[in-house]
Short mmCIF file of C-alpha atoms in Angstrom, two decimals:
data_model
loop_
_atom_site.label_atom_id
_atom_site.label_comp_id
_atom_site.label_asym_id
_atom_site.label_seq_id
_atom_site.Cartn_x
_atom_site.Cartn_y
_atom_site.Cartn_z
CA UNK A 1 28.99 85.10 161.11
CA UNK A 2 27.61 88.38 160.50
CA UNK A 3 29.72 88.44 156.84
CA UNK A 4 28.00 85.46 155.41
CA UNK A 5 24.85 87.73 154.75
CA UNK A 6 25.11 88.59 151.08
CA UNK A 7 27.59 86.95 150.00
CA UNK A 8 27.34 85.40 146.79
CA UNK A 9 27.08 81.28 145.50
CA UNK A 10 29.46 80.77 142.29
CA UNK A 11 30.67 78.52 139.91
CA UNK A 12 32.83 78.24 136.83
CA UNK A 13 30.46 76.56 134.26
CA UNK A 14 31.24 74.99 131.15
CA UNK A 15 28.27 75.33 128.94
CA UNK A 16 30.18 72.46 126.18
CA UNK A 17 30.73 69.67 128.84
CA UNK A 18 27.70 71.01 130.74
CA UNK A 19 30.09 70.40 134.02
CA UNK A 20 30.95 72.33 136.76
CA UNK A 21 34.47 73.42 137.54
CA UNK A 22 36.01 74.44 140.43
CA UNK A 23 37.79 77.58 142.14
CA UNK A 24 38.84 78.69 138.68
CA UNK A 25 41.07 81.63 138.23
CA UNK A 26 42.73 83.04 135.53
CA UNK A 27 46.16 85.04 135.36
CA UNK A 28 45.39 88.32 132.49
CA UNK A 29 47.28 91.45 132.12
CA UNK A 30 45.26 94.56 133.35
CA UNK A 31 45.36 97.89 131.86
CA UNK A 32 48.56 99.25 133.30
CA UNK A 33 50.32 95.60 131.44
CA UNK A 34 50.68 94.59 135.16
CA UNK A 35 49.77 90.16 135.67
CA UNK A 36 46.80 90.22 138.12
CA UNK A 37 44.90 86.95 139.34
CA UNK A 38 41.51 87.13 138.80
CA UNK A 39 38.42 85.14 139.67
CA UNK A 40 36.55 83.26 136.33
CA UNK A 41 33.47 81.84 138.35
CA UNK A 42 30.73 83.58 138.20
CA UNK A 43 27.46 84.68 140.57
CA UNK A 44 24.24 81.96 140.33
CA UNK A 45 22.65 83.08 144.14
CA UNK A 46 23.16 84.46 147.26
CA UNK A 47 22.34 83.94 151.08
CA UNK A 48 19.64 86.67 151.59
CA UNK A 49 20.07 88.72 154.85
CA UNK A 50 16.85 87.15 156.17
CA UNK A 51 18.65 83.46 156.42
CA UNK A 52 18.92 81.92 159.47
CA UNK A 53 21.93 79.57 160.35
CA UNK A 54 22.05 76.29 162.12
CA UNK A 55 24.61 73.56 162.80
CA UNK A 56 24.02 69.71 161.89
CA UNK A 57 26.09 67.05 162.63
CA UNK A 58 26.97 64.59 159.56
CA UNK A 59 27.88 61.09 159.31
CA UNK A 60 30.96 61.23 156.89
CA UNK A 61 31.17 58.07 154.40
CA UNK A 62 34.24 56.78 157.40
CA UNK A 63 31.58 56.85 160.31
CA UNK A 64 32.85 60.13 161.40
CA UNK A 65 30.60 62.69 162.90
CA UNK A 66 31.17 66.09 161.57
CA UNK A 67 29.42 68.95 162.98
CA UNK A 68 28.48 71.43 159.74
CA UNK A 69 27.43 75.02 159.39
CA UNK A 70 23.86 75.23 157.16
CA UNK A 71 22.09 78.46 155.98
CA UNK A 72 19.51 78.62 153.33
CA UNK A 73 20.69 80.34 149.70
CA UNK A 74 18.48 82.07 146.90
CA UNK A 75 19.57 80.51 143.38
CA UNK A 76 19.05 82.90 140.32
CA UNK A 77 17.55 80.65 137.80
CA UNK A 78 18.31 82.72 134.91
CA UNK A 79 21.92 81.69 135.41
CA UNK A 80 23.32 79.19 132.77
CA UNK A 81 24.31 77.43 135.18
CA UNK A 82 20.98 76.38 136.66
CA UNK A 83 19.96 73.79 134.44
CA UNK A 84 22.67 71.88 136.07
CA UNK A 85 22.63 72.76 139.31
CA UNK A 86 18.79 71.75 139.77
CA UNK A 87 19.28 68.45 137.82
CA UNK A 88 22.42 67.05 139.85
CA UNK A 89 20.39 68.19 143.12
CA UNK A 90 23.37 68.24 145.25
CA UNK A 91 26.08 70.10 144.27
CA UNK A 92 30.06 69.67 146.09
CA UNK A 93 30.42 73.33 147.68
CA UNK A 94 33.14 75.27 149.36
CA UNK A 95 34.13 78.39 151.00
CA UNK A 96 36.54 81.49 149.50
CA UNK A 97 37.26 83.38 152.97
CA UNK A 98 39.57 86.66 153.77
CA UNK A 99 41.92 85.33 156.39
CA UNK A 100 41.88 88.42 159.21
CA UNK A 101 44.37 86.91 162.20
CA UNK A 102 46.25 83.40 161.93
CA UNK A 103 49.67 82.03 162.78
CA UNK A 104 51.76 79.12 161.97
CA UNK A 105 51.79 76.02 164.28
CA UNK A 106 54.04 72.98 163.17
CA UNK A 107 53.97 73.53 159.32
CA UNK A 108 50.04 73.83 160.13
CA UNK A 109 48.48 77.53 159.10
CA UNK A 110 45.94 78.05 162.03
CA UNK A 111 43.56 80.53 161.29
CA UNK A 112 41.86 82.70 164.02
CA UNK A 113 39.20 84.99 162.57
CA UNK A 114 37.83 85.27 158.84
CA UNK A 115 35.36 86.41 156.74
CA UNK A 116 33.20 84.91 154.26
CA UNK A 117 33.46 86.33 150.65
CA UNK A 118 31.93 83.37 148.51
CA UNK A 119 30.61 80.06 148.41
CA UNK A 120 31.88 77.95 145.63
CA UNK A 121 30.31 75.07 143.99
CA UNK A 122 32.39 72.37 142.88
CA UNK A 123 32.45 69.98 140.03
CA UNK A 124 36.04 69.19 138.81
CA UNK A 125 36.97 68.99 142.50
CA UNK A 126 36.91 67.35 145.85
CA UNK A 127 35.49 69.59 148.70
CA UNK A 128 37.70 70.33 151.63
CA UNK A 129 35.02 69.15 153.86
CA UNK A 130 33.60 65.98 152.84
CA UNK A 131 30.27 66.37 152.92
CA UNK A 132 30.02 70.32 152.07
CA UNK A 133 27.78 71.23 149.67
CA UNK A 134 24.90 72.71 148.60
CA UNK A 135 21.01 70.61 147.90
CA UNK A 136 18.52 72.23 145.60
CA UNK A 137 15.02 73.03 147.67
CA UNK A 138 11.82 73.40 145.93
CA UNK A 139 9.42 75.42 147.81
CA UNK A 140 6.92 74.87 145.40
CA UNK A 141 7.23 70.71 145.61
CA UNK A 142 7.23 71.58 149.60
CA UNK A 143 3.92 73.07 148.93
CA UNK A 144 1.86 70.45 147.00
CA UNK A 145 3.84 68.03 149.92
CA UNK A 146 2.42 69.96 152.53
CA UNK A 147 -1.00 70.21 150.84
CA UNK A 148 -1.19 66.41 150.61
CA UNK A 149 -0.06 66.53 154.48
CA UNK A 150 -3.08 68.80 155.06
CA UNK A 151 -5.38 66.94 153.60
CA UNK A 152 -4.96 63.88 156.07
CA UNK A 153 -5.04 66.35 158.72
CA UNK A 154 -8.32 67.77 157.95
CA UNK A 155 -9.70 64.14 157.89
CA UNK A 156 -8.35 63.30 161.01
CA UNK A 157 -10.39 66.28 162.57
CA UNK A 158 -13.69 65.22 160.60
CA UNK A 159 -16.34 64.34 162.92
CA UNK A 160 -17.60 60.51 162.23
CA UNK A 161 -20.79 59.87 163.89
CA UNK A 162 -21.28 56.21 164.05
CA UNK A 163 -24.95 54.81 163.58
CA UNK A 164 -26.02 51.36 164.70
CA UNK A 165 -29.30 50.32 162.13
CA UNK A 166 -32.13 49.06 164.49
CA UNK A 167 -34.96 47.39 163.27
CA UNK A 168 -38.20 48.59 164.67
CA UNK A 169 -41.66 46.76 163.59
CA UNK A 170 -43.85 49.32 163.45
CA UNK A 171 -47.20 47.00 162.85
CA UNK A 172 -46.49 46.20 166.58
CA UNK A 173 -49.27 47.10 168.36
CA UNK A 174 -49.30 45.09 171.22
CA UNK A 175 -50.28 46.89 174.52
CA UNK A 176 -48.78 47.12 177.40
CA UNK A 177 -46.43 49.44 179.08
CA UNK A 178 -43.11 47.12 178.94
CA UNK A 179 -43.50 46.63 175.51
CA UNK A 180 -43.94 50.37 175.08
CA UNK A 181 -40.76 50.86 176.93
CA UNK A 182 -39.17 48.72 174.85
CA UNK A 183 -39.62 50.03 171.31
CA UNK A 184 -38.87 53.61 173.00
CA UNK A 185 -35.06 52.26 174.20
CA UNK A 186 -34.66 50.67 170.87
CA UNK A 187 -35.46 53.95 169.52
CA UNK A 188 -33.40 55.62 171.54
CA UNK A 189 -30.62 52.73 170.02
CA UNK A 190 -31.42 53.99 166.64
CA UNK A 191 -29.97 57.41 167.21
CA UNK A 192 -27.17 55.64 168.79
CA UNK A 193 -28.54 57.20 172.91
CA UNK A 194 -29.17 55.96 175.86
CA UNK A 195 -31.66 56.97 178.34
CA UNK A 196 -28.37 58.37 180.89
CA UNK A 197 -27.94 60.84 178.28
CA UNK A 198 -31.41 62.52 178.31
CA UNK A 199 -32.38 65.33 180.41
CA UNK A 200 -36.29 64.02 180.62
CA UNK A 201 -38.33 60.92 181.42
CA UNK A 202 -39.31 57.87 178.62
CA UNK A 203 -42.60 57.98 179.97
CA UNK A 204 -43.16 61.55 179.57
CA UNK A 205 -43.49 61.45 175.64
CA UNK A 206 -45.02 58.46 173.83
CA UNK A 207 -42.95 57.01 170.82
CA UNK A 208 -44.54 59.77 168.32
CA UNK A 209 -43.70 62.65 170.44
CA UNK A 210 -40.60 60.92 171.28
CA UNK A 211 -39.36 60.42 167.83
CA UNK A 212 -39.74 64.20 167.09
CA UNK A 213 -38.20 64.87 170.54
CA UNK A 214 -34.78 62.80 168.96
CA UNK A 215 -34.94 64.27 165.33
CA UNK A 216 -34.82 67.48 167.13
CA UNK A 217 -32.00 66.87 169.21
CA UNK A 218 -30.25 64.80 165.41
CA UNK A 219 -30.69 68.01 164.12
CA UNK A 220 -29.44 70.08 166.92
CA UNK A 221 -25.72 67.69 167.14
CA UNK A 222 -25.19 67.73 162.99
CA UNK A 223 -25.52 71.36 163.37
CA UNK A 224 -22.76 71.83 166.16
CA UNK A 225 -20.61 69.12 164.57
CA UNK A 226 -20.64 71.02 161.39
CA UNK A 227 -19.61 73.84 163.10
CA UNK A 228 -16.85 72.23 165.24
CA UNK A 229 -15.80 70.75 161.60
CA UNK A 230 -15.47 74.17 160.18
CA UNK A 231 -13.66 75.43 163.18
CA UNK A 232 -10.63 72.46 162.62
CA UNK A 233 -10.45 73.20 159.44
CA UNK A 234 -10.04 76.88 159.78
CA UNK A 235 -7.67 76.03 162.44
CA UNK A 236 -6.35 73.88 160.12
CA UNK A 237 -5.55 76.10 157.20
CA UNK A 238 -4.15 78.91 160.06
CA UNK A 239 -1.40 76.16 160.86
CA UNK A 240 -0.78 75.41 157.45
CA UNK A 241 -0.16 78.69 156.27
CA UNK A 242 2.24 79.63 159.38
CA UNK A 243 4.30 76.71 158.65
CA UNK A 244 4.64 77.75 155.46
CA UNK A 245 5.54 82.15 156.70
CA UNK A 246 7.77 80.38 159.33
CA UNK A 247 9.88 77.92 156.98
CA UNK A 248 10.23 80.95 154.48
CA UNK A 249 11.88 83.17 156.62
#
């Protein structure tokens, strides 16, 4: 595995039929007038040393299960070949490998041990593994997807305080101390308490004192739940931008 690091991602492009070819070689005369093979496709990425490798299994078109080797690539985009590569979005890929140790098994060439020297992408031809090949990742569309993921996070940490409207006649002056005690629950229903929450008495505050006595404590909850808000958020952004450092790597 270690000799997939670096190695490059090429293709044989045909800038007239804007088409991809395949493992393209050509047969030229060098400068001693010997016939050498030679390789016409030519560098558009690599797989960067920091990649990491995983397997996947893949449901071929048959209903076969396939179990696949994946790694991340860097594209150059000032290749020619680019343009095309981005707009197909997938791309038919295979392997060029140096066979190191093999042997021959019943007309079958079994190879041993190898090393990677290029992936190639295909255009004009059929991969050897049917569902090889290599799909064009945006980080940047990632981003603004992730953003918009954010953004429903953050809301789903906002603090809602629900309120309950209560009515109170204030031109009520009828005495008594049960209707006194009455206009002071409703009040505390206004700021959506109830008297198991409070650490004093009702009758210790009349309904003025006691109406300052609530703002107070209105004032005192908006203030923490701000706070609390800002924390989630913060925490928010923290997990946002580790995601991102963690899926770059």
């Amino acid at each position: 595995m270690q000799s997939i690091y670096n190695c490059p991602i090429v293709c044989s492009y045909d800038r007239e039929t804007n088409e991809i070819g395949a493992h393209d070689m050509d047969i030229v005369k060098d400068c001693d007038d010997n016939i050498v093979l030679i390789n016409t496709t030519t560098p558009v990425g690599v797989i960067p040393e920091s990649s990491h490798y995983f397997w996947k299994e893949v449901e071929e078109d048959d209903g076969c299960i396939h179990e696949y080797l994946c790694i991340d690539v860097l594209l150059w985009k000032r290749q020619e070949a680019y343009k095309k590569i981005k707009e197909d979005g997938i791309t038919d890929e295979s392997m060029e490998i140096s066979i190191k140790e093999g042997y021959i098994k019943d007309g079958v060439y079994v190879i041993e041990r190898f090393e990677f020297n290029a992936f190639c992408l295909l255009g004009r031809a059929e991969p050897c593994y049917e569902s090889a090949s290599l799909t064009v990742f945006s980080q940047d569309t990632f981003k603004a997807q992730l953003d918009e993921m954010m953004g429903d996070f953050k809301k789903s940490f906002s603090v809602v305080q629900p309120s309950q409207e209560v009515v109170i006649n204030l031109q009520d002056h009828l005495k008594g101390g049960e209707k006194i005690l009455e206009k002071k629950k409703a009040l505390l229903t206004q700021y959506g308490m109830s008297e198991d929450m409070l650490d004093f008495k009702l009758d210790d505050f009349s309904i003025e004192e006691l109406t300052e006595k609530l703002e107070t404590i209105k004032a005192q909850q908006n203030d923490d739940d701000g706070q609390n808000a800002d924390e989630n958020f913060a925490l928010a952004e923290q997990f946002k931008d580790s995601l991102i450092r963690a899926l770059s790597v």
